[in-house]
Amino acid sequence: MRITLNVWRQQNAQAPGRIVSYPRQDVSPEMSFLELLDVLNEDLIAQGDEPIAFDHDCREGICGQCGVMIDGVAHGPQRITTCQLHMRSFADGDTITVEPWRADPFPVIKDLVVDRRALDRIISSGGYVSVNTGSAPDAHATPLPKENADRAFEAAACIGCGACVAACPNASAMLFTAAKVTHLGELPQGQPERAARVVSMLDSHDAEGFGGCTNIGECAAVCPAGVPLDTISQLNVDLLGALSPRRPG
Amino acid sequence: MATTTAAARVRKARRTSVGLKLAMAITGGLFVLYVLAHMYGNLKVFSGQEAFDGYAHHLRELGEPLLPYSGFLWVMRIGLVVALVVHVWAAVSLWRRANHARSTRYVKFRPVQATWSSRTMRWGGVALLLFVIFHLLQFTTMTIQVGGSFDSPYDRVVAAFSTWYILAIYVLSMLALGMHLRHGIWSAVQTLGWSTRRREPAIKRTALVIALIIVVGFLVPPIAIFLGVLE
């Protein structure tokens, strides 16, 4: 396959970036997208050029490191992580634009690598359950209906890749925040801090400089972990509850 | 995490971006109800001049003698102005927040499923605000009079909509209103937390149907007048 990659190159957070074009003649359809970047980088290194910096780790779709904007869509044309994307998803002769996630709370570190620690700070503001951990309790010590367990698990599938922020026209991290609020809010252990959690996490979300949600739904449409849009509805319910002074937590 | 009092938590909750969205959803819901009532009044034009003018007059006498003459209308006007100020203030706050959240734009960005309605809420809202100002100058304060000056609301409406450019302004404005409501109604329901994965398609369909009813309901009288069905 002949593929032209138009890649965003940026030396550091302060330097201005620009798109650089890299035409390739020898792309195999079986290659993953990251393997194409690897091959391109080997050539760049051989030529004495600076290789393209990009985040990646597990390369099996579970770590959430490898997010980049591919042709205007977070993680590219399929609803999977970038590492799971293969060149057979593209046509011979395609020109593909590759950019970093764009959001002010995600400053570019270099080329396609952004600093996503803002998401960690949202989690540390309340995305946990404060209980003393001893030995693991019996699995059936706290009964939980299957549907709540399933929903908690579905929300907990979030890998924190940041695609929701990247795809959102408002650069909002609401789906990310809602996934954690839903995950813990569905579980009995999450109840005592439920009201405080949603307020602390939203306060942190807003303070990090993410935009507000306008329910457009681009986030859930690109989420490689399949976190559903109605988690945001659930977060809104929790915030409504937190507005009542009678609510504990 | 739970180190604050309930009162401090409530204050913090109100200041969040979701607090602003709730303010927009509640005020937006009031506007939808008002617009439906307004549409009902407009459709009275098909019952003839006497019924239409009688309705306009009755609105001023509504609630008498408990309320003074025009008292009901003033209660409505004040309520709507307060709701409008809250709606616009929250919208502007969220708009600024979103602009600051992405100061560097994508070289290439392709929405996956966003409707045109959902992506034009802000500028569409600005257009609607300008339309409301024009509409009030035309039919409430009567600063802008098109087609002559009349005592009868019916005559005023017929004269105005016999003019092509007035019809064009209203057709475009109502299409903008329909788009704003199509996303706005769905968005309000989701913000109020009533949406679930199962209900979501039905909520979006209902929002579309309400938007279509409002667009058609508002456009039928002016078009009928322009075509000479009413005179």
mmCIF file of N, CA and C in Angstrom, chain A residues 120-222:
data_model
loop_
_atom_site.group_PDB
_atom_site.id
_atom_site.type_symbol
_atom_site.label_atom_id
_atom_site.label_comp_id
_atom_site.label_asym_id
_atom_site.label_seq_id
_atom_site.Cartn_x
_atom_site.Cartn_y
_atom_site.Cartn_z
ATOM 1 N N ASP A 120 -5.532 12.018 36.113
ATOM 2 C CA ASP A 120 -5.134 11.412 37.398
ATOM 3 C C ASP A 120 -5.562 12.297 38.562
ATOM 4 N N ARG A 121 -5.436 13.619 38.356
ATOM 5 C CA ARG A 121 -5.794 14.538 39.450
ATOM 6 C C ARG A 121 -7.302 14.518 39.697
ATOM 7 N N ILE A 122 -8.110 14.315 38.641
ATOM 8 C CA ILE A 122 -9.563 14.184 38.848
ATOM 9 C C ILE A 122 -9.838 12.945 39.694
ATOM 10 N N ILE A 123 -9.157 11.846 39.382
ATOM 11 C CA ILE A 123 -9.354 10.608 40.156
ATOM 12 C C ILE A 123 -8.933 10.827 41.612
ATOM 13 N N SER A 124 -7.769 11.473 41.800
ATOM 14 C CA SER A 124 -7.303 11.602 43.187
ATOM 15 C C SER A 124 -8.151 12.579 43.986
ATOM 16 N N SER A 125 -9.006 13.363 43.310
ATOM 17 C CA SER A 125 -9.879 14.267 44.065
ATOM 18 C C SER A 125 -11.111 13.544 44.615
ATOM 19 N N GLY A 126 -11.325 12.285 44.230
ATOM 20 C CA GLY A 126 -12.512 11.612 44.778
ATOM 21 C C GLY A 126 -12.869 10.282 44.122
ATOM 22 N N GLY A 127 -12.105 9.850 43.128
ATOM 23 C CA GLY A 127 -12.453 8.617 42.419
ATOM 24 C C GLY A 127 -11.973 7.373 43.126
ATOM 25 N N TYR A 128 -12.321 7.257 44.409
ATOM 26 C CA TYR A 128 -11.882 6.098 45.189
ATOM 27 C C TYR A 128 -12.857 5.898 46.341
ATOM 28 N N VAL A 129 -12.680 4.815 47.077
ATOM 29 C CA VAL A 129 -13.491 4.542 48.254
ATOM 30 C C VAL A 129 -12.544 4.547 49.458
ATOM 31 N N SER A 130 -12.817 5.416 50.442
ATOM 32 C CA SER A 130 -11.917 5.519 51.609
ATOM 33 C C SER A 130 -12.330 4.502 52.670
ATOM 34 N N VAL A 131 -11.815 3.307 52.582
ATOM 35 C CA VAL A 131 -12.044 2.332 53.654
ATOM 36 C C VAL A 131 -10.690 1.743 54.011
ATOM 37 N N ASN A 132 -10.601 1.303 55.257
ATOM 38 C CA ASN A 132 -9.379 0.632 55.666
ATOM 39 C C ASN A 132 -9.309 -0.705 54.958
ATOM 40 N N THR A 133 -8.178 -0.996 54.362
ATOM 41 C CA THR A 133 -8.056 -2.268 53.664
ATOM 42 C C THR A 133 -7.370 -3.266 54.577
ATOM 43 N N GLY A 134 -8.074 -4.325 54.860
ATOM 44 C CA GLY A 134 -7.463 -5.426 55.588
ATOM 45 C C GLY A 134 -7.280 -6.552 54.603
ATOM 46 N N SER A 135 -7.528 -7.771 55.046
ATOM 47 C CA SER A 135 -7.516 -8.873 54.086
ATOM 48 C C SER A 135 -8.793 -8.781 53.252
ATOM 49 N N ALA A 136 -8.779 -9.364 52.057
ATOM 50 C CA ALA A 136 -9.929 -9.265 51.160
ATOM 51 C C ALA A 136 -11.159 -9.881 51.825
ATOM 52 N N PRO A 137 -12.321 -9.165 51.793
ATOM 53 C CA PRO A 137 -13.520 -9.738 52.389
ATOM 54 C C PRO A 137 -14.077 -10.864 51.520
ATOM 55 N N ASP A 138 -14.959 -11.683 52.098
ATOM 56 C CA ASP A 138 -15.613 -12.726 51.309
ATOM 57 C C ASP A 138 -16.403 -12.089 50.168
ATOM 58 N N ALA A 139 -16.374 -12.713 49.020
ATOM 59 C CA ALA A 139 -17.018 -12.145 47.840
ATOM 60 C C ALA A 139 -18.514 -11.973 48.045
ATOM 61 N N HIS A 140 -19.122 -12.830 48.857
ATOM 62 C CA HIS A 140 -20.576 -12.736 49.044
ATOM 63 C C HIS A 140 -20.939 -12.025 50.349
ATOM 64 N N ALA A 141 -19.964 -11.339 50.967
ATOM 65 C CA ALA A 141 -20.251 -10.648 52.225
ATOM 66 C C ALA A 141 -21.193 -9.469 52.004
ATOM 67 N N THR A 142 -21.077 -8.789 50.863
ATOM 68 C CA THR A 142 -21.942 -7.662 50.528
ATOM 69 C C THR A 142 -22.758 -8.022 49.294
ATOM 70 N N PRO A 143 -24.059 -8.354 49.464
ATOM 71 C CA PRO A 143 -24.854 -8.739 48.291
ATOM 72 C C PRO A 143 -25.010 -7.557 47.327
ATOM 73 N N LEU A 144 -24.988 -7.854 46.039
ATOM 74 C CA LEU A 144 -25.112 -6.809 45.010
ATOM 75 C C LEU A 144 -25.872 -7.391 43.822
ATOM 76 N N PRO A 145 -26.973 -6.732 43.407
ATOM 77 C CA PRO A 145 -27.709 -7.253 42.244
ATOM 78 C C PRO A 145 -26.812 -7.311 41.001
ATOM 79 N N LYS A 146 -27.048 -8.299 40.162
ATOM 80 C CA LYS A 146 -26.203 -8.509 38.980
ATOM 81 C C LYS A 146 -26.185 -7.289 38.070
ATOM 82 N N GLU A 147 -27.366 -6.642 37.886
ATOM 83 C CA GLU A 147 -27.390 -5.519 36.939
ATOM 84 C C GLU A 147 -26.522 -4.356 37.425
ATOM 85 N N ASN A 148 -26.483 -4.136 38.755
ATOM 86 C CA ASN A 148 -25.609 -3.074 39.277
ATOM 87 C C ASN A 148 -24.145 -3.450 39.108
ATOM 88 N N ALA A 149 -23.844 -4.725 39.353
ATOM 89 C CA ALA A 149 -22.466 -5.187 39.196
ATOM 90 C C ALA A 149 -22.025 -5.033 37.743
ATOM 91 N N ASP A 150 -22.924 -5.388 36.811
ATOM 92 C CA ASP A 150 -22.596 -5.277 35.379
ATOM 93 C C ASP A 150 -22.348 -3.824 34.985
ATOM 94 N N ARG A 151 -23.217 -2.961 35.487
ATOM 95 C CA ARG A 151 -23.071 -1.546 35.122
ATOM 96 C C ARG A 151 -21.791 -0.957 35.725
ATOM 97 N N ALA A 152 -21.506 -1.310 36.957
ATOM 98 C CA ALA A 152 -20.263 -0.834 37.590
ATOM 99 C C ALA A 152 -19.065 -1.308 36.777
ATOM 100 N N PHE A 153 -19.125 -2.552 36.330
ATOM 101 C CA PHE A 153 -18.008 -3.124 35.574
ATOM 102 C C PHE A 153 -17.842 -2.425 34.221
ATOM 103 N N GLU A 154 -18.979 -2.169 33.579
ATOM 104 C CA GLU A 154 -18.966 -1.493 32.271
ATOM 105 C C GLU A 154 -18.314 -0.112 32.392
ATOM 106 N N ALA A 155 -18.665 0.612 33.470
ATOM 107 C CA ALA A 155 -18.088 1.952 33.670
ATOM 108 C C ALA A 155 -16.615 1.840 34.066
ATOM 109 N N ALA A 156 -16.304 0.792 34.851
ATOM 110 C CA ALA A 156 -14.921 0.619 35.310
ATOM 111 C C ALA A 156 -13.993 0.238 34.166
ATOM 112 N N ALA A 157 -14.559 -0.103 33.008
ATOM 113 C CA ALA A 157 -13.741 -0.489 31.852
ATOM 114 C C ALA A 157 -12.944 0.684 31.281
ATOM 115 N N CYS A 158 -13.255 1.906 31.710
ATOM 116 C CA CYS A 158 -12.525 3.095 31.230
ATOM 117 C C CYS A 158 -11.025 2.895 31.438
ATOM 118 N N ILE A 159 -10.243 3.168 30.363
ATOM 119 C CA ILE A 159 -8.798 2.997 30.466
ATOM 120 C C ILE A 159 -8.084 4.349 30.554
ATOM 121 N N GLY A 160 -8.873 5.424 30.661
ATOM 122 C CA GLY A 160 -8.270 6.751 30.846
ATOM 123 C C GLY A 160 -7.424 7.205 29.673
ATOM 124 N N CYS A 161 -7.795 6.808 28.459
ATOM 125 C CA CYS A 161 -6.968 7.149 27.290
ATOM 126 C C CYS A 161 -7.101 8.617 26.896
ATOM 127 N N GLY A 162 -8.249 9.221 27.259
ATOM 128 C CA GLY A 162 -8.451 10.632 26.925
ATOM 129 C C GLY A 162 -9.130 10.872 25.592
ATOM 130 N N ALA A 163 -9.585 9.797 24.911
ATOM 131 C CA ALA A 163 -10.253 9.973 23.613
ATOM 132 C C ALA A 163 -11.524 10.803 23.753
ATOM 133 N N CYS A 164 -12.227 10.656 24.901
ATOM 134 C CA CYS A 164 -13.474 11.414 25.114
ATOM 135 C C CYS A 164 -13.181 12.914 25.108
ATOM 136 N N VAL A 165 -12.081 13.305 25.736
ATOM 137 C CA VAL A 165 -11.698 14.718 25.773
ATOM 138 C C VAL A 165 -11.308 15.172 24.370
ATOM 139 N N ALA A 166 -10.529 14.327 23.686
ATOM 140 C CA ALA A 166 -10.031 14.675 22.351
ATOM 141 C C ALA A 166 -11.170 14.856 21.357
ATOM 142 N N ALA A 167 -12.213 14.025 21.475
ATOM 143 C CA ALA A 167 -13.303 14.056 20.493
ATOM 144 C C ALA A 167 -14.345 15.111 20.836
ATOM 145 N N CYS A 168 -14.394 15.540 22.095
ATOM 146 C CA CYS A 168 -15.448 16.461 22.523
ATOM 147 C C CYS A 168 -15.223 17.850 21.931
ATOM 148 N N PRO A 169 -16.238 18.440 21.268
ATOM 149 C CA PRO A 169 -16.084 19.804 20.752
ATOM 150 C C PRO A 169 -15.822 20.824 21.863
ATOM 151 N N ASN A 170 -16.170 20.484 23.115
ATOM 152 C CA ASN A 170 -15.902 21.377 24.245
ATOM 153 C C ASN A 170 -14.647 20.978 25.016
ATOM 154 N N ALA A 171 -13.938 19.955 24.551
ATOM 155 C CA ALA A 171 -12.797 19.398 25.289
ATOM 156 C C ALA A 171 -13.186 19.128 26.742
ATOM 157 N N SER A 172 -14.317 18.458 26.919
ATOM 158 C CA SER A 172 -14.804 18.124 28.258
ATOM 159 C C SER A 172 -14.355 16.713 28.625
ATOM 160 N N ALA A 173 -14.038 16.507 29.904
ATOM 161 C CA ALA A 173 -13.682 15.161 30.370
ATOM 162 C C ALA A 173 -14.859 14.560 31.140
ATOM 163 N N MET A 174 -16.072 14.916 30.712
ATOM 164 C CA MET A 174 -17.247 14.502 31.476
ATOM 165 C C MET A 174 -17.470 12.991 31.424
ATOM 166 N N LEU A 175 -17.204 12.365 30.268
ATOM 167 C CA LEU A 175 -17.420 10.910 30.189
ATOM 168 C C LEU A 175 -16.421 10.191 31.097
ATOM 169 N N PHE A 176 -15.195 10.652 31.116
ATOM 170 C CA PHE A 176 -14.175 10.066 31.999
ATOM 171 C C PHE A 176 -14.617 10.175 33.462
ATOM 172 N N THR A 177 -15.040 11.393 33.854
ATOM 173 C CA THR A 177 -15.461 11.630 35.240
ATOM 174 C C THR A 177 -16.705 10.799 35.557
ATOM 175 N N ALA A 178 -17.635 10.771 34.613
ATOM 176 C CA ALA A 178 -18.899 10.047 34.824
ATOM 177 C C ALA A 178 -18.664 8.541 34.944
ATOM 178 N N ALA A 179 -17.659 8.033 34.219
ATOM 179 C CA ALA A 179 -17.389 6.598 34.281
ATOM 180 C C ALA A 179 -17.003 6.211 35.704
ATOM 181 N N LYS A 180 -16.144 7.035 36.328
ATOM 182 C CA LYS A 180 -15.708 6.707 37.700
ATOM 183 C C LYS A 180 -16.833 6.933 38.701
ATOM 184 N N VAL A 181 -17.610 8.004 38.522
ATOM 185 C CA VAL A 181 -18.750 8.281 39.418
ATOM 186 C C VAL A 181 -19.771 7.141 39.326
ATOM 187 N N THR A 182 -20.007 6.630 38.130
ATOM 188 C CA THR A 182 -20.964 5.537 37.940
ATOM 189 C C THR A 182 -20.407 4.238 38.514
ATOM 190 N N HIS A 183 -19.146 3.968 38.216
ATOM 191 C CA HIS A 183 -18.502 2.739 38.694
ATOM 192 C C HIS A 183 -18.660 2.625 40.218
ATOM 193 N N LEU A 184 -18.266 3.681 40.948
ATOM 194 C CA LEU A 184 -18.300 3.599 42.414
ATOM 195 C C LEU A 184 -19.712 3.812 42.961
ATOM 196 N N GLY A 185 -20.528 4.596 42.221
ATOM 197 C CA GLY A 185 -21.897 4.869 42.668
ATOM 198 C C GLY A 185 -22.810 3.656 42.566
ATOM 199 N N GLU A 186 -22.447 2.680 41.743
ATOM 200 C CA GLU A 186 -23.270 1.471 41.596
ATOM 201 C C GLU A 186 -22.979 0.466 42.710
ATOM 202 N N LEU A 187 -21.881 0.668 43.442
ATOM 203 C CA LEU A 187 -21.457 -0.335 44.418
ATOM 204 C C LEU A 187 -21.803 0.098 45.848
ATOM 205 N N PRO A 188 -22.147 -0.848 46.726
ATOM 206 C CA PRO A 188 -22.480 -0.488 48.107
ATOM 207 C C PRO A 188 -21.338 0.253 48.798
ATOM 208 N N GLN A 189 -20.105 -0.131 48.497
ATOM 209 C CA GLN A 189 -18.953 0.499 49.148
ATOM 210 C C GLN A 189 -18.818 1.971 48.762
ATOM 211 N N GLY A 190 -19.404 2.336 47.622
ATOM 212 C CA GLY A 190 -19.258 3.713 47.143
ATOM 213 C C GLY A 190 -20.290 4.671 47.704
ATOM 214 N N GLN A 191 -21.320 4.138 48.421
ATOM 215 C CA GLN A 191 -22.442 4.987 48.830
ATOM 216 C C GLN A 191 -22.089 6.077 49.843
ATOM 217 N N PRO A 192 -21.325 5.789 50.910
ATOM 218 C CA PRO A 192 -21.139 6.824 51.933
ATOM 219 C C PRO A 192 -20.553 8.127 51.388
ATOM 220 N N GLU A 193 -19.696 8.037 50.359
ATOM 221 C CA GLU A 193 -19.036 9.238 49.844
ATOM 222 C C GLU A 193 -19.621 9.689 48.512
ATOM 223 N N ARG A 194 -20.798 9.167 48.166
ATOM 224 C CA ARG A 194 -21.320 9.395 46.827
ATOM 225 C C ARG A 194 -21.506 10.887 46.496
ATOM 226 N N ALA A 195 -22.135 11.631 47.422
ATOM 227 C CA ALA A 195 -22.406 13.051 47.147
ATOM 228 C C ALA A 195 -21.102 13.853 47.117
ATOM 229 N N ALA A 196 -20.219 13.594 48.076
ATOM 230 C CA ALA A 196 -18.957 14.338 48.128
ATOM 231 C C ALA A 196 -18.102 14.026 46.903
ATOM 232 N N ARG A 197 -18.168 12.757 46.461
ATOM 233 C CA ARG A 197 -17.327 12.333 45.339
ATOM 234 C C ARG A 197 -17.648 13.124 44.075
ATOM 235 N N VAL A 198 -18.945 13.187 43.722
ATOM 236 C CA VAL A 198 -19.295 13.827 42.455
ATOM 237 C C VAL A 198 -18.924 15.309 42.493
ATOM 238 N N VAL A 199 -19.128 15.947 43.636
ATOM 239 C CA VAL A 199 -18.812 17.378 43.733
ATOM 240 C C VAL A 199 -17.302 17.588 43.654
ATOM 241 N N SER A 200 -16.531 16.791 44.399
ATOM 242 C CA SER A 200 -15.066 16.956 44.379
ATOM 243 C C SER A 200 -14.501 16.694 42.992
ATOM 244 N N MET A 201 -15.005 15.630 42.357
ATOM 245 C CA MET A 201 -14.455 15.282 41.039
ATOM 246 C C MET A 201 -14.827 16.327 39.995
ATOM 247 N N LEU A 202 -16.079 16.834 40.055
ATOM 248 C CA LEU A 202 -16.482 17.867 39.086
ATOM 249 C C LEU A 202 -15.712 19.159 39.335
ATOM 250 N N ASP A 203 -15.525 19.497 40.598
ATOM 251 C CA ASP A 203 -14.778 20.701 40.939
ATOM 252 C C ASP A 203 -13.359 20.605 40.384
ATOM 253 N N SER A 204 -12.761 19.418 40.536
ATOM 254 C CA SER A 204 -11.412 19.203 40.023
ATOM 255 C C SER A 204 -11.411 19.226 38.488
ATOM 256 N N HIS A 205 -12.415 18.591 37.882
ATOM 257 C CA HIS A 205 -12.569 18.588 36.414
ATOM 258 C C HIS A 205 -12.591 20.020 35.880
ATOM 259 N N ASP A 206 -13.413 20.865 36.514
ATOM 260 C CA ASP A 206 -13.547 22.244 36.035
ATOM 261 C C ASP A 206 -12.246 23.023 36.281
ATOM 262 N N ALA A 207 -11.631 22.779 37.454
ATOM 263 C CA ALA A 207 -10.403 23.517 37.793
ATOM 264 C C ALA A 207 -9.260 23.160 36.850
ATOM 265 N N GLU A 208 -9.250 21.941 36.333
ATOM 266 C CA GLU A 208 -8.193 21.540 35.387
ATOM 267 C C GLU A 208 -8.333 22.260 34.050
ATOM 268 N N GLY A 209 -9.506 22.861 33.821
ATOM 269 C CA GLY A 209 -9.712 23.624 32.593
ATOM 270 C C GLY A 209 -10.418 22.866 31.483
ATOM 271 N N PHE A 210 -11.021 21.715 31.807
ATOM 272 C CA PHE A 210 -11.818 21.007 30.798
ATOM 273 C C PHE A 210 -13.114 21.780 30.557
ATOM 274 N N GLY A 211 -13.693 21.623 29.380
ATOM 275 C CA GLY A 211 -14.943 22.310 29.052
ATOM 276 C C GLY A 211 -16.135 21.603 29.670
ATOM 277 N N GLY A 212 -17.288 22.246 29.584
ATOM 278 C CA GLY A 212 -18.521 21.643 30.079
ATOM 279 C C GLY A 212 -19.108 20.714 29.035
ATOM 280 N N CYS A 213 -19.947 19.785 29.484
ATOM 281 C CA CYS A 213 -20.578 18.827 28.558
ATOM 282 C C CYS A 213 -21.814 19.453 27.933
ATOM 283 N N THR A 214 -21.994 19.311 26.609
ATOM 284 C CA THR A 214 -23.237 19.758 25.980
ATOM 285 C C THR A 214 -23.986 18.583 25.354
ATOM 286 N N ASN A 215 -23.726 17.387 25.825
ATOM 287 C CA ASN A 215 -24.502 16.193 25.451
ATOM 288 C C ASN A 215 -24.510 15.912 23.955
ATOM 289 N N ILE A 216 -23.388 16.202 23.298
ATOM 290 C CA ILE A 216 -23.308 15.956 21.856
ATOM 291 C C ILE A 216 -23.106 14.461 21.601
ATOM 292 N N GLY A 217 -22.328 13.796 22.461
ATOM 293 C CA GLY A 217 -22.207 12.344 22.366
ATOM 294 C C GLY A 217 -21.013 11.828 21.584
ATOM 295 N N GLU A 218 -20.118 12.742 21.157
ATOM 296 C CA GLU A 218 -18.924 12.298 20.417
ATOM 297 C C GLU A 218 -18.026 11.409 21.287
ATOM 298 N N CYS A 219 -18.005 11.705 22.606
ATOM 299 C CA CYS A 219 -17.153 10.968 23.541
ATOM 300 C C CYS A 219 -17.454 9.471 23.513
ATOM 301 N N ALA A 220 -18.726 9.143 23.746
ATOM 302 C CA ALA A 220 -19.104 7.731 23.820
ATOM 303 C C ALA A 220 -18.958 7.058 22.453
ATOM 304 N N ALA A 221 -19.112 7.845 21.377
ATOM 305 C CA ALA A 221 -19.015 7.273 20.031
ATOM 306 C C ALA A 221 -17.589 6.859 19.683
ATOM 307 N N VAL A 222 -16.593 7.445 20.339
ATOM 308 C CA VAL A 222 -15.204 7.077 20.036
ATOM 309 C C VAL A 222 -14.556 6.267 21.166
#
